[in-house]
mmCIF file of C-alpha atoms in Angstrom:
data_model
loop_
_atom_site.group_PDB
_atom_site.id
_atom_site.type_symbol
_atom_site.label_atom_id
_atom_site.label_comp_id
_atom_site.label_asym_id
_atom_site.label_seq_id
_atom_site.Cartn_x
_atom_site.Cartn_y
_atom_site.Cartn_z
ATOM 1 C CA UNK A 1 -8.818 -118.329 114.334
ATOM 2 C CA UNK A 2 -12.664 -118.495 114.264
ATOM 3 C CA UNK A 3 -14.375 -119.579 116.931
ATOM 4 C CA UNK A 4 -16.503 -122.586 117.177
ATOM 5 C CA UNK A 5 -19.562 -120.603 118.739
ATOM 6 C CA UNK A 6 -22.278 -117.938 117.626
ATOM 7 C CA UNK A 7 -22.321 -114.616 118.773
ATOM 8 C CA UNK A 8 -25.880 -114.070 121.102
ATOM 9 C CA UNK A 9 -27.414 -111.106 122.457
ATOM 10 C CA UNK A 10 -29.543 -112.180 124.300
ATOM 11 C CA UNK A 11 -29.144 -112.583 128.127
ATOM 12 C CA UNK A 12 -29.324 -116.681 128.682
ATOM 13 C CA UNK A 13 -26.884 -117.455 125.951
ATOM 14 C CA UNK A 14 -27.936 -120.502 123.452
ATOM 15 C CA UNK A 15 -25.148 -122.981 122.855
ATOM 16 C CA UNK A 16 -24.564 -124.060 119.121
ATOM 17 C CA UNK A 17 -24.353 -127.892 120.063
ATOM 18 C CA UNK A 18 -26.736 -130.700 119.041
ATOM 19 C CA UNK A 19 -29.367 -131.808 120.938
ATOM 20 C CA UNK A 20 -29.687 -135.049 122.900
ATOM 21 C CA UNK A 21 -26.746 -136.969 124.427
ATOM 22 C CA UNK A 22 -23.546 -137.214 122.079
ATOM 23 C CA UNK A 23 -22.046 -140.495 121.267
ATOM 24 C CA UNK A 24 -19.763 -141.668 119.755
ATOM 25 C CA UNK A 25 -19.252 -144.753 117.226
ATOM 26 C CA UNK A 26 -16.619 -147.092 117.938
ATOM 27 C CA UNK A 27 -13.177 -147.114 115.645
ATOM 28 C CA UNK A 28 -13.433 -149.692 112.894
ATOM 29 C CA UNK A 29 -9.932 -150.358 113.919
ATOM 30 C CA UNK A 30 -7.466 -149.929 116.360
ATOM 31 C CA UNK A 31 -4.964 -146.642 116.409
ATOM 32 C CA UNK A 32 -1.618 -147.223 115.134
ATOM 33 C CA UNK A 33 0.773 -147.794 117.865
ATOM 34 C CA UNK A 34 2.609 -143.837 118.441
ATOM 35 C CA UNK A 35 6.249 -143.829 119.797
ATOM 36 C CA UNK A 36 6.962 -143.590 123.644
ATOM 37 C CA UNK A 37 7.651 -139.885 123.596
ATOM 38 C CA UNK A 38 4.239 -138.829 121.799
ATOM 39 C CA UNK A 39 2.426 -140.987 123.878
ATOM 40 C CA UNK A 40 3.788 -139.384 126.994
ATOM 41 C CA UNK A 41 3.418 -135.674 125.201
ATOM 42 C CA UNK A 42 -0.220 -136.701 124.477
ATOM 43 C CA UNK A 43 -1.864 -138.457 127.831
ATOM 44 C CA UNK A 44 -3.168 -136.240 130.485
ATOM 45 C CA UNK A 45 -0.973 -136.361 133.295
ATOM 46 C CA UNK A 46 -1.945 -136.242 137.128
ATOM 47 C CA UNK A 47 0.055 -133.762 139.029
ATOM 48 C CA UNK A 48 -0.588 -132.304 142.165
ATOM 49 C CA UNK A 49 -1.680 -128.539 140.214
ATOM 50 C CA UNK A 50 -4.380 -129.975 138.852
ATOM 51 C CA UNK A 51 -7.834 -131.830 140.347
ATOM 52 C CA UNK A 52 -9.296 -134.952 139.131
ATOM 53 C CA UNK A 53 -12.467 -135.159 139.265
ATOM 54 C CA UNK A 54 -14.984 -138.456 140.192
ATOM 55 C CA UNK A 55 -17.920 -137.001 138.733
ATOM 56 C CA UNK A 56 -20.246 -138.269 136.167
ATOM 57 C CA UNK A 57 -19.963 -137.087 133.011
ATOM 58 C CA UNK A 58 -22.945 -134.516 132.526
ATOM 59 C CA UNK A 59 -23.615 -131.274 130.537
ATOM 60 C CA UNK A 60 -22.216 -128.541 132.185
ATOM 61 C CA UNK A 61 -23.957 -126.326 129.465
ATOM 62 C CA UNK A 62 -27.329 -127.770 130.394
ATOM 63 C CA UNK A 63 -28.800 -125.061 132.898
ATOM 64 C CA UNK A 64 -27.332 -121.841 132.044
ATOM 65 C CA UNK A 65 -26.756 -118.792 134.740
ATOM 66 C CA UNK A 66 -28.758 -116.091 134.363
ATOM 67 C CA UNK A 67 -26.837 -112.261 135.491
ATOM 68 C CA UNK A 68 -28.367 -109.339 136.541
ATOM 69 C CA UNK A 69 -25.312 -106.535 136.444
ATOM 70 C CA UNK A 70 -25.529 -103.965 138.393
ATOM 71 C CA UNK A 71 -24.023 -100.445 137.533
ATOM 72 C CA UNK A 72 -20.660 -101.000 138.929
ATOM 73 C CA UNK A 73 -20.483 -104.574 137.121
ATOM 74 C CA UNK A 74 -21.512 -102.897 134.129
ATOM 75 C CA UNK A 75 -18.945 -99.954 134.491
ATOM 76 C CA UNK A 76 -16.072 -102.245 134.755
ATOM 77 C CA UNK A 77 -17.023 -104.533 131.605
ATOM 78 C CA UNK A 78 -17.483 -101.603 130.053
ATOM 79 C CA UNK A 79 -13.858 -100.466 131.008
ATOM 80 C CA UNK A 80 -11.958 -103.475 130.100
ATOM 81 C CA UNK A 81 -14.156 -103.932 126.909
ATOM 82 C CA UNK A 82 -12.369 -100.649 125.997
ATOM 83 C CA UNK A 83 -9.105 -101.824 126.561
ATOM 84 C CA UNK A 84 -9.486 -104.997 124.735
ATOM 85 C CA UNK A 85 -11.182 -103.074 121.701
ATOM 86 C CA UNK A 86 -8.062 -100.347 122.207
ATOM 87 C CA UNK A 87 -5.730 -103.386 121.789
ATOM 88 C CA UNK A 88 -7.399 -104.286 118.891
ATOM 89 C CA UNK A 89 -6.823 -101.198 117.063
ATOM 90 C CA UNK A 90 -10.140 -99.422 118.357
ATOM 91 C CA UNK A 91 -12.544 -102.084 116.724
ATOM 92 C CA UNK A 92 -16.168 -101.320 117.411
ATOM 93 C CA UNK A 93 -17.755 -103.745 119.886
ATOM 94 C CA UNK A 94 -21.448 -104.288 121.832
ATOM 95 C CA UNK A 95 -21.790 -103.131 125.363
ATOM 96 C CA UNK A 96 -22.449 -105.530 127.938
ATOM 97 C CA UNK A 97 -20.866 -108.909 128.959
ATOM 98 C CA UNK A 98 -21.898 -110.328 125.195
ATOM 99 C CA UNK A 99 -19.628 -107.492 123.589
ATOM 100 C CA UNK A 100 -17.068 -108.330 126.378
ATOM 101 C CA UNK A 101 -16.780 -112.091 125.067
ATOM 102 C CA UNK A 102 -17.038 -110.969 121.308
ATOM 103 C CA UNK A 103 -13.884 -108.755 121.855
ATOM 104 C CA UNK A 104 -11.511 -111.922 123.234
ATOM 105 C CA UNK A 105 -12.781 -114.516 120.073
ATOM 106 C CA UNK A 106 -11.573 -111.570 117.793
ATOM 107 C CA UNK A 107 -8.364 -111.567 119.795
ATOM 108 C CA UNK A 108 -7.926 -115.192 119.368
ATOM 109 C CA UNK A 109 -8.540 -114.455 115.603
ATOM 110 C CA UNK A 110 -5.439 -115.086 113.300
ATOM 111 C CA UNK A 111 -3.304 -115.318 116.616
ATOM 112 C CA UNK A 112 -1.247 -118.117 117.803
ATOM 113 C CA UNK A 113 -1.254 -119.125 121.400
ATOM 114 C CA UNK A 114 0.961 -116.701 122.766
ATOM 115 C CA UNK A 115 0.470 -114.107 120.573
ATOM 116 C CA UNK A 116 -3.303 -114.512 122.606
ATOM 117 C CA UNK A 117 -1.333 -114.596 125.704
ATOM 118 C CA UNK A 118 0.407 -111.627 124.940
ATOM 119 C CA UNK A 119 -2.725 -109.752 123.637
ATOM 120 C CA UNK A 120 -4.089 -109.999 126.893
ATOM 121 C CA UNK A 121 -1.624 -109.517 129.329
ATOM 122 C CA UNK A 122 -1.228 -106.269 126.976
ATOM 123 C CA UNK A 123 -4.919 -105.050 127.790
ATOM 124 C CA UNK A 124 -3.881 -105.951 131.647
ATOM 125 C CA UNK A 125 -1.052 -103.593 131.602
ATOM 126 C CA UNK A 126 -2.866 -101.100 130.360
ATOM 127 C CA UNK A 127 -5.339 -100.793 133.190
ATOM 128 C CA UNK A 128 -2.218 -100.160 135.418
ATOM 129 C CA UNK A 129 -0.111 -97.126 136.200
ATOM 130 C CA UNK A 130 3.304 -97.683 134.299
ATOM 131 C CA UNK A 131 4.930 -97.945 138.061
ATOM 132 C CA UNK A 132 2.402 -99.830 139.209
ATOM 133 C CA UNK A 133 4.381 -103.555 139.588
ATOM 134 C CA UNK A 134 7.259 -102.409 140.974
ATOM 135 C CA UNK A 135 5.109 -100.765 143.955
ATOM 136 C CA UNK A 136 3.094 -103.610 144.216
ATOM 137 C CA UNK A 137 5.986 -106.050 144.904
ATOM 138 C CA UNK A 138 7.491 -103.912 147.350
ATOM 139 C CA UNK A 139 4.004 -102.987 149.302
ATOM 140 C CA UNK A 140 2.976 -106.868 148.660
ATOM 141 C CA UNK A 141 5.989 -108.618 148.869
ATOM 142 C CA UNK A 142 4.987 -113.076 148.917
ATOM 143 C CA UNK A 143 3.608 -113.220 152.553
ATOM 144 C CA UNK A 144 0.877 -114.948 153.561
ATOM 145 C CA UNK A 145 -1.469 -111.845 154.484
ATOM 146 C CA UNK A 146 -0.899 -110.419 151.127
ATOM 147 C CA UNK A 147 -1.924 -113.746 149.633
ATOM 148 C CA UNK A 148 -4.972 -113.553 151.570
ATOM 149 C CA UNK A 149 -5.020 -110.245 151.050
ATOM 150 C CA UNK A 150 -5.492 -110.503 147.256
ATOM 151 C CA UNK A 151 -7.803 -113.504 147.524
ATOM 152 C CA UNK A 152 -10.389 -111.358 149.762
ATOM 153 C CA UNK A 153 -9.861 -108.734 146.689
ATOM 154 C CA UNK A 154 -10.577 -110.995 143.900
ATOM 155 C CA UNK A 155 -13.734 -112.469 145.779
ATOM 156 C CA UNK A 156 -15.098 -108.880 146.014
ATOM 157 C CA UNK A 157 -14.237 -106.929 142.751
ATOM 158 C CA UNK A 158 -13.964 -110.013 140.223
ATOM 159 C CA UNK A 159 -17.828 -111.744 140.617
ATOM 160 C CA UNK A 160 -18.698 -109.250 137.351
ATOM 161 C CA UNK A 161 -15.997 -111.165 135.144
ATOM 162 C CA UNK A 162 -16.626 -115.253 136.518
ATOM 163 C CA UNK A 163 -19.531 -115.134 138.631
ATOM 164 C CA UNK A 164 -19.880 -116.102 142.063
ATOM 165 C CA UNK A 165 -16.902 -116.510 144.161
ATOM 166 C CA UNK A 166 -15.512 -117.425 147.836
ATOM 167 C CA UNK A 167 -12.799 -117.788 149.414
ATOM 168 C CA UNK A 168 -11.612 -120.822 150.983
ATOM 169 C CA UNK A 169 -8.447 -122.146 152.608
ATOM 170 C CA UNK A 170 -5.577 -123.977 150.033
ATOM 171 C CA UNK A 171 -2.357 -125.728 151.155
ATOM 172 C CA UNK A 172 0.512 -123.345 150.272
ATOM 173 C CA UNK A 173 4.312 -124.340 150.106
ATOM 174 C CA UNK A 174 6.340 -121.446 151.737
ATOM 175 C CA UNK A 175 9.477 -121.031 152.425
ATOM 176 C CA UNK A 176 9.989 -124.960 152.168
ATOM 177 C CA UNK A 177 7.438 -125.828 154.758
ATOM 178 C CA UNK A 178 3.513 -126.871 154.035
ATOM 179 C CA UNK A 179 1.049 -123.878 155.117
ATOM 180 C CA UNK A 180 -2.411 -123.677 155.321
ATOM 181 C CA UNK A 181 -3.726 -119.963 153.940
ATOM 182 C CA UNK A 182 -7.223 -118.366 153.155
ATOM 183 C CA UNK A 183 -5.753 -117.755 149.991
ATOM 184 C CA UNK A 184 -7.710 -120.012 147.639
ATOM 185 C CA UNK A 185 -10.668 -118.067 145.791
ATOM 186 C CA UNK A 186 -13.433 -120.954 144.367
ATOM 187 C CA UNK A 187 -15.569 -119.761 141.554
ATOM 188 C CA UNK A 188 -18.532 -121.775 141.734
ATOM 189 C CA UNK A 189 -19.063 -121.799 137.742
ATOM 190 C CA UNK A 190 -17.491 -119.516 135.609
ATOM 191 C CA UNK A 191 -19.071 -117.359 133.425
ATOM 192 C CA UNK A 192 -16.619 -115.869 131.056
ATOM 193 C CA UNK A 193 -16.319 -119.988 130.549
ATOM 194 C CA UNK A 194 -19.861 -120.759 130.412
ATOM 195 C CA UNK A 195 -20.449 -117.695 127.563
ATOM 196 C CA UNK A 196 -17.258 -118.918 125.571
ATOM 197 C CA UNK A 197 -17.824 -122.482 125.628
ATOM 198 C CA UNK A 198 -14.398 -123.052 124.290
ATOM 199 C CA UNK A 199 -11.107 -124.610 126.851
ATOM 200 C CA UNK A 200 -8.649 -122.661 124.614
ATOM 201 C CA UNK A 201 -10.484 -119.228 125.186
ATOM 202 C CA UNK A 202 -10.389 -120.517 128.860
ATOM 203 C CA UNK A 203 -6.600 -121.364 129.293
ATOM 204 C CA UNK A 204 -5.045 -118.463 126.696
ATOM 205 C CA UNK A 205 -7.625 -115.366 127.307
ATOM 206 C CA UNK A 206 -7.980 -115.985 130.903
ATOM 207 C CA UNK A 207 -5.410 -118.768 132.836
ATOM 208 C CA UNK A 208 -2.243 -118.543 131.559
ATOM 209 C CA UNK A 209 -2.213 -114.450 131.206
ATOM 210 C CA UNK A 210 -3.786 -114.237 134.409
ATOM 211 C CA UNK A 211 -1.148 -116.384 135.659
ATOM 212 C CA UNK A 212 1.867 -114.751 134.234
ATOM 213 C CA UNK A 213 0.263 -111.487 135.412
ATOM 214 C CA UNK A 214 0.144 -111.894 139.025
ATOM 215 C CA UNK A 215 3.241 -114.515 139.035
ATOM 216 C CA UNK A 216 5.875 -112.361 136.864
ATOM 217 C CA UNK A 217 4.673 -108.727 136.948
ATOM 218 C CA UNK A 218 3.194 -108.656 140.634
ATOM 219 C CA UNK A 219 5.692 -111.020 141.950
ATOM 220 C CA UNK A 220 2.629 -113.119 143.582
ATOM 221 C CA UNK A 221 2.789 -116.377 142.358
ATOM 222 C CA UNK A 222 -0.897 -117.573 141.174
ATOM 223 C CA UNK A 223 -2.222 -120.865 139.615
ATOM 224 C CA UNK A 224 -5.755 -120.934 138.462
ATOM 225 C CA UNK A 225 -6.735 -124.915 138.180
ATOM 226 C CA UNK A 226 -10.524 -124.801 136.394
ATOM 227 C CA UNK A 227 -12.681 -127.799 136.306
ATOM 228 C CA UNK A 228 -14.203 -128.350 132.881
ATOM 229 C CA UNK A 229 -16.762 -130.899 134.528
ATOM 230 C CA UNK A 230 -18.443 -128.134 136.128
ATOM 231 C CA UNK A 231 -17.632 -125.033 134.738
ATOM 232 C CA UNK A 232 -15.363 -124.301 138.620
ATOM 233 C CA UNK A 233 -12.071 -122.802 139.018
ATOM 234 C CA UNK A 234 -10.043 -122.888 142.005
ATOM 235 C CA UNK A 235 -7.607 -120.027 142.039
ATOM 236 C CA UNK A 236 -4.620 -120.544 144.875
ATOM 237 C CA UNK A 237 -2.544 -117.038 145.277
ATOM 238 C CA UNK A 238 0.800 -117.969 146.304
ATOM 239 C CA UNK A 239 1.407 -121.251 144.382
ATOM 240 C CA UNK A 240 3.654 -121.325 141.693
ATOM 241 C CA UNK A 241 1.970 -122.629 138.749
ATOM 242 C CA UNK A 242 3.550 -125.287 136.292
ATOM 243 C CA UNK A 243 5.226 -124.692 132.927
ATOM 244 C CA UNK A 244 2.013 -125.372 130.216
ATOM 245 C CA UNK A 245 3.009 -128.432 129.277
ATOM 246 C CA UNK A 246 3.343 -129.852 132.376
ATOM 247 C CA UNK A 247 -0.470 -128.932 133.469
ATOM 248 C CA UNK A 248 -3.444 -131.039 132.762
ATOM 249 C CA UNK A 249 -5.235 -128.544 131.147
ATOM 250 C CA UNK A 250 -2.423 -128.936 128.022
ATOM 251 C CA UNK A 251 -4.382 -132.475 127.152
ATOM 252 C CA UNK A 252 -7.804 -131.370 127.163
ATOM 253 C CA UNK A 253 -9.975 -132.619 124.536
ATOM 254 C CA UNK A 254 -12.738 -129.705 123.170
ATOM 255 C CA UNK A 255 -15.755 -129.433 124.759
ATOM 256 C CA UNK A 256 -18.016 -132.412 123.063
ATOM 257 C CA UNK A 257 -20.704 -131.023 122.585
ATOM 258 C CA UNK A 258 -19.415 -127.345 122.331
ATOM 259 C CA UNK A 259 -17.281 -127.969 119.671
ATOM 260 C CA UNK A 260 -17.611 -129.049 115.785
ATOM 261 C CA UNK A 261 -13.855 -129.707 116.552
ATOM 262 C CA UNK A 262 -14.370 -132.612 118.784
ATOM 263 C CA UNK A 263 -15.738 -134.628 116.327
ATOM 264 C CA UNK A 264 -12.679 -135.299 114.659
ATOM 265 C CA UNK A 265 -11.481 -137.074 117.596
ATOM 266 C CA UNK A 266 -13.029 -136.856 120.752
ATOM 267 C CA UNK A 267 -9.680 -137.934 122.835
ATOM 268 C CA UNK A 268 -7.288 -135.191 120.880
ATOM 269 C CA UNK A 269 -5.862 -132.269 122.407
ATOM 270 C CA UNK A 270 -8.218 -129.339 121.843
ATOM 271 C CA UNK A 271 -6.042 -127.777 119.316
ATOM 272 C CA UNK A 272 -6.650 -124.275 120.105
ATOM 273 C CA UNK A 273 -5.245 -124.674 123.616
ATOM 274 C CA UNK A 274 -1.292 -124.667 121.859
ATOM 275 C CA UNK A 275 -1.554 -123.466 117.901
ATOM 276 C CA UNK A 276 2.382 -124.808 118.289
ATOM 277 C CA UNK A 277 2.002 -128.140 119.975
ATOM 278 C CA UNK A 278 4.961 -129.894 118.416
ATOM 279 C CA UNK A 279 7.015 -127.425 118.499
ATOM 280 C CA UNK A 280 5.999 -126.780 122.474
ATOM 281 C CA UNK A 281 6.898 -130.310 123.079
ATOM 282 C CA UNK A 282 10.208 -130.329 120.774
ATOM 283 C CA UNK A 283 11.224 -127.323 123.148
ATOM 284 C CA UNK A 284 10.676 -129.202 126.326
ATOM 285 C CA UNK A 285 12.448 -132.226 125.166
ATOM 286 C CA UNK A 286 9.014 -134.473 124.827
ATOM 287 C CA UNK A 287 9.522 -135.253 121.082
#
């Protein structure tokens, strides 16, 4: 699957989106009606794993961050470069954070959704030990210290991969009863999101893997709820996240001005975010 973006090398990344504010003309007549069940499979539902945002529609691509790595940031995007270009058969790739992002739109390339998914949370059990997971649920077992624990972690090692991070308190659900942990991690804008520009490099290189990771090999449940408003994410460690259909993120649109895609129809699913929609929704009883 190719994506909708240019490859830069340069440090402030250009966007390949037009200029001056997008419209768009109205229909010259109104949608056919769609039966109950694809209606439902197609809005954007609110549910208490997602945020909905009140803010005004503006660019989030407009200013663009600016990163000066250091040596250790540049030694671990170096190191998981390797294991993406390893998973890809030992494909050649740039150093830096540019080479980094180049590496995941060839892994999206000719793969479905979860072939993605899988892609990457091969390249993430690679980085471990082969007895790493069982060790980790037994030293880190769901408590609310390692919850914290791993959010403190994250903040610290991870600002190389998203940008800025902190961490911040999130309302947990444990053991039946409503808890309030320091286990919420709040990147401020996400850079692997702002150098994609794409939601479905967002939610199958990065979410859902991540997700899976921590939930089903580390025993830790994790939900990662990004903002495409802003660029954000709000990652909560110890909250189970919701089957993909079921998440807001499933009904996002592309990114208008990101996206030659979007102009087919700007309220559409971005179609890169499930290469299997229909058959998704068939599964879960929704068609």
């Amino acid at each position: 699957m190719q994506s909708c973006r240019q490859p830069s090398r340069t440090k402030v990344w250009p966007r390949c989106r037009k200029s001056g504010l997008h419209s768009f003309a109205p229909q010259k007549s109104p949608p056919k009606a769609r039966p109950a069940l694809l209606h439902l499979a197609t809005s954007r539902p609110e549910n208490k794993h997602t945020k909905s945002s009140t803010k005004t529609s503006e660019d989030p691509f407009a200013e663009l961050e600016t990163y000066n790595d250091n040596f250790v940031d540049r030694f671990f995007i170096g190191y998981f470069a390797k294991k993406m270009s390893q998973q890809l058969g030992g494909v050649p790739y740039e150093p830096g954070y540019d080479g980094f992002v180049e590496l995941s739109k060839q892994i999206m390339d000719g793969r479905n959704s979860k072939q993605q998914q899988q892609a990457v949370l091969g390249v993430l059990d690679a980085l471990l030990p082969p007895d790493a997971p069982t060790t980790f649920r037994k030293i880190f077992p769901l408590k609310q210290w390692t919850a914290e624990l791993n959010a403190a972690i994250t903040q610290k090692f991870f600002a190389w991969l998203v940008g800025p991070l902190e961490v911040q308190e999130a309302e947990i659900e444990y053991k039946g009863e409503k808890k309030m942990w320091r286990s919420g991690v709040q990147i401020k804008k996400c850079r692997y999101l702002e150098q994609s520009g794409c939601k479905g490099m967002c939610i199958n290189m990065c979410k859902i893997p991540t997700q899976t990771f921590f939930t089903e090999t580390f025993g830790l449940p994790l939900t990662m709820k990004p903002d495409f408003e802003d660029l954000s994410c709000e990652m909560v460690f110890g909250e189970t996240p919701p089957p993909i259909h079921l998440d807001e993120v499933y009904h996002e649109p592309c990114f208008t001005k990101n996206c030659v895609l979007a102009d087919r129809d700007p309220n559409l699913p971005c179609p890169k975010v499930d290469t299997q929609r229909r058959k998704t929704l068939r599964e879960a009883g929704m068609l």
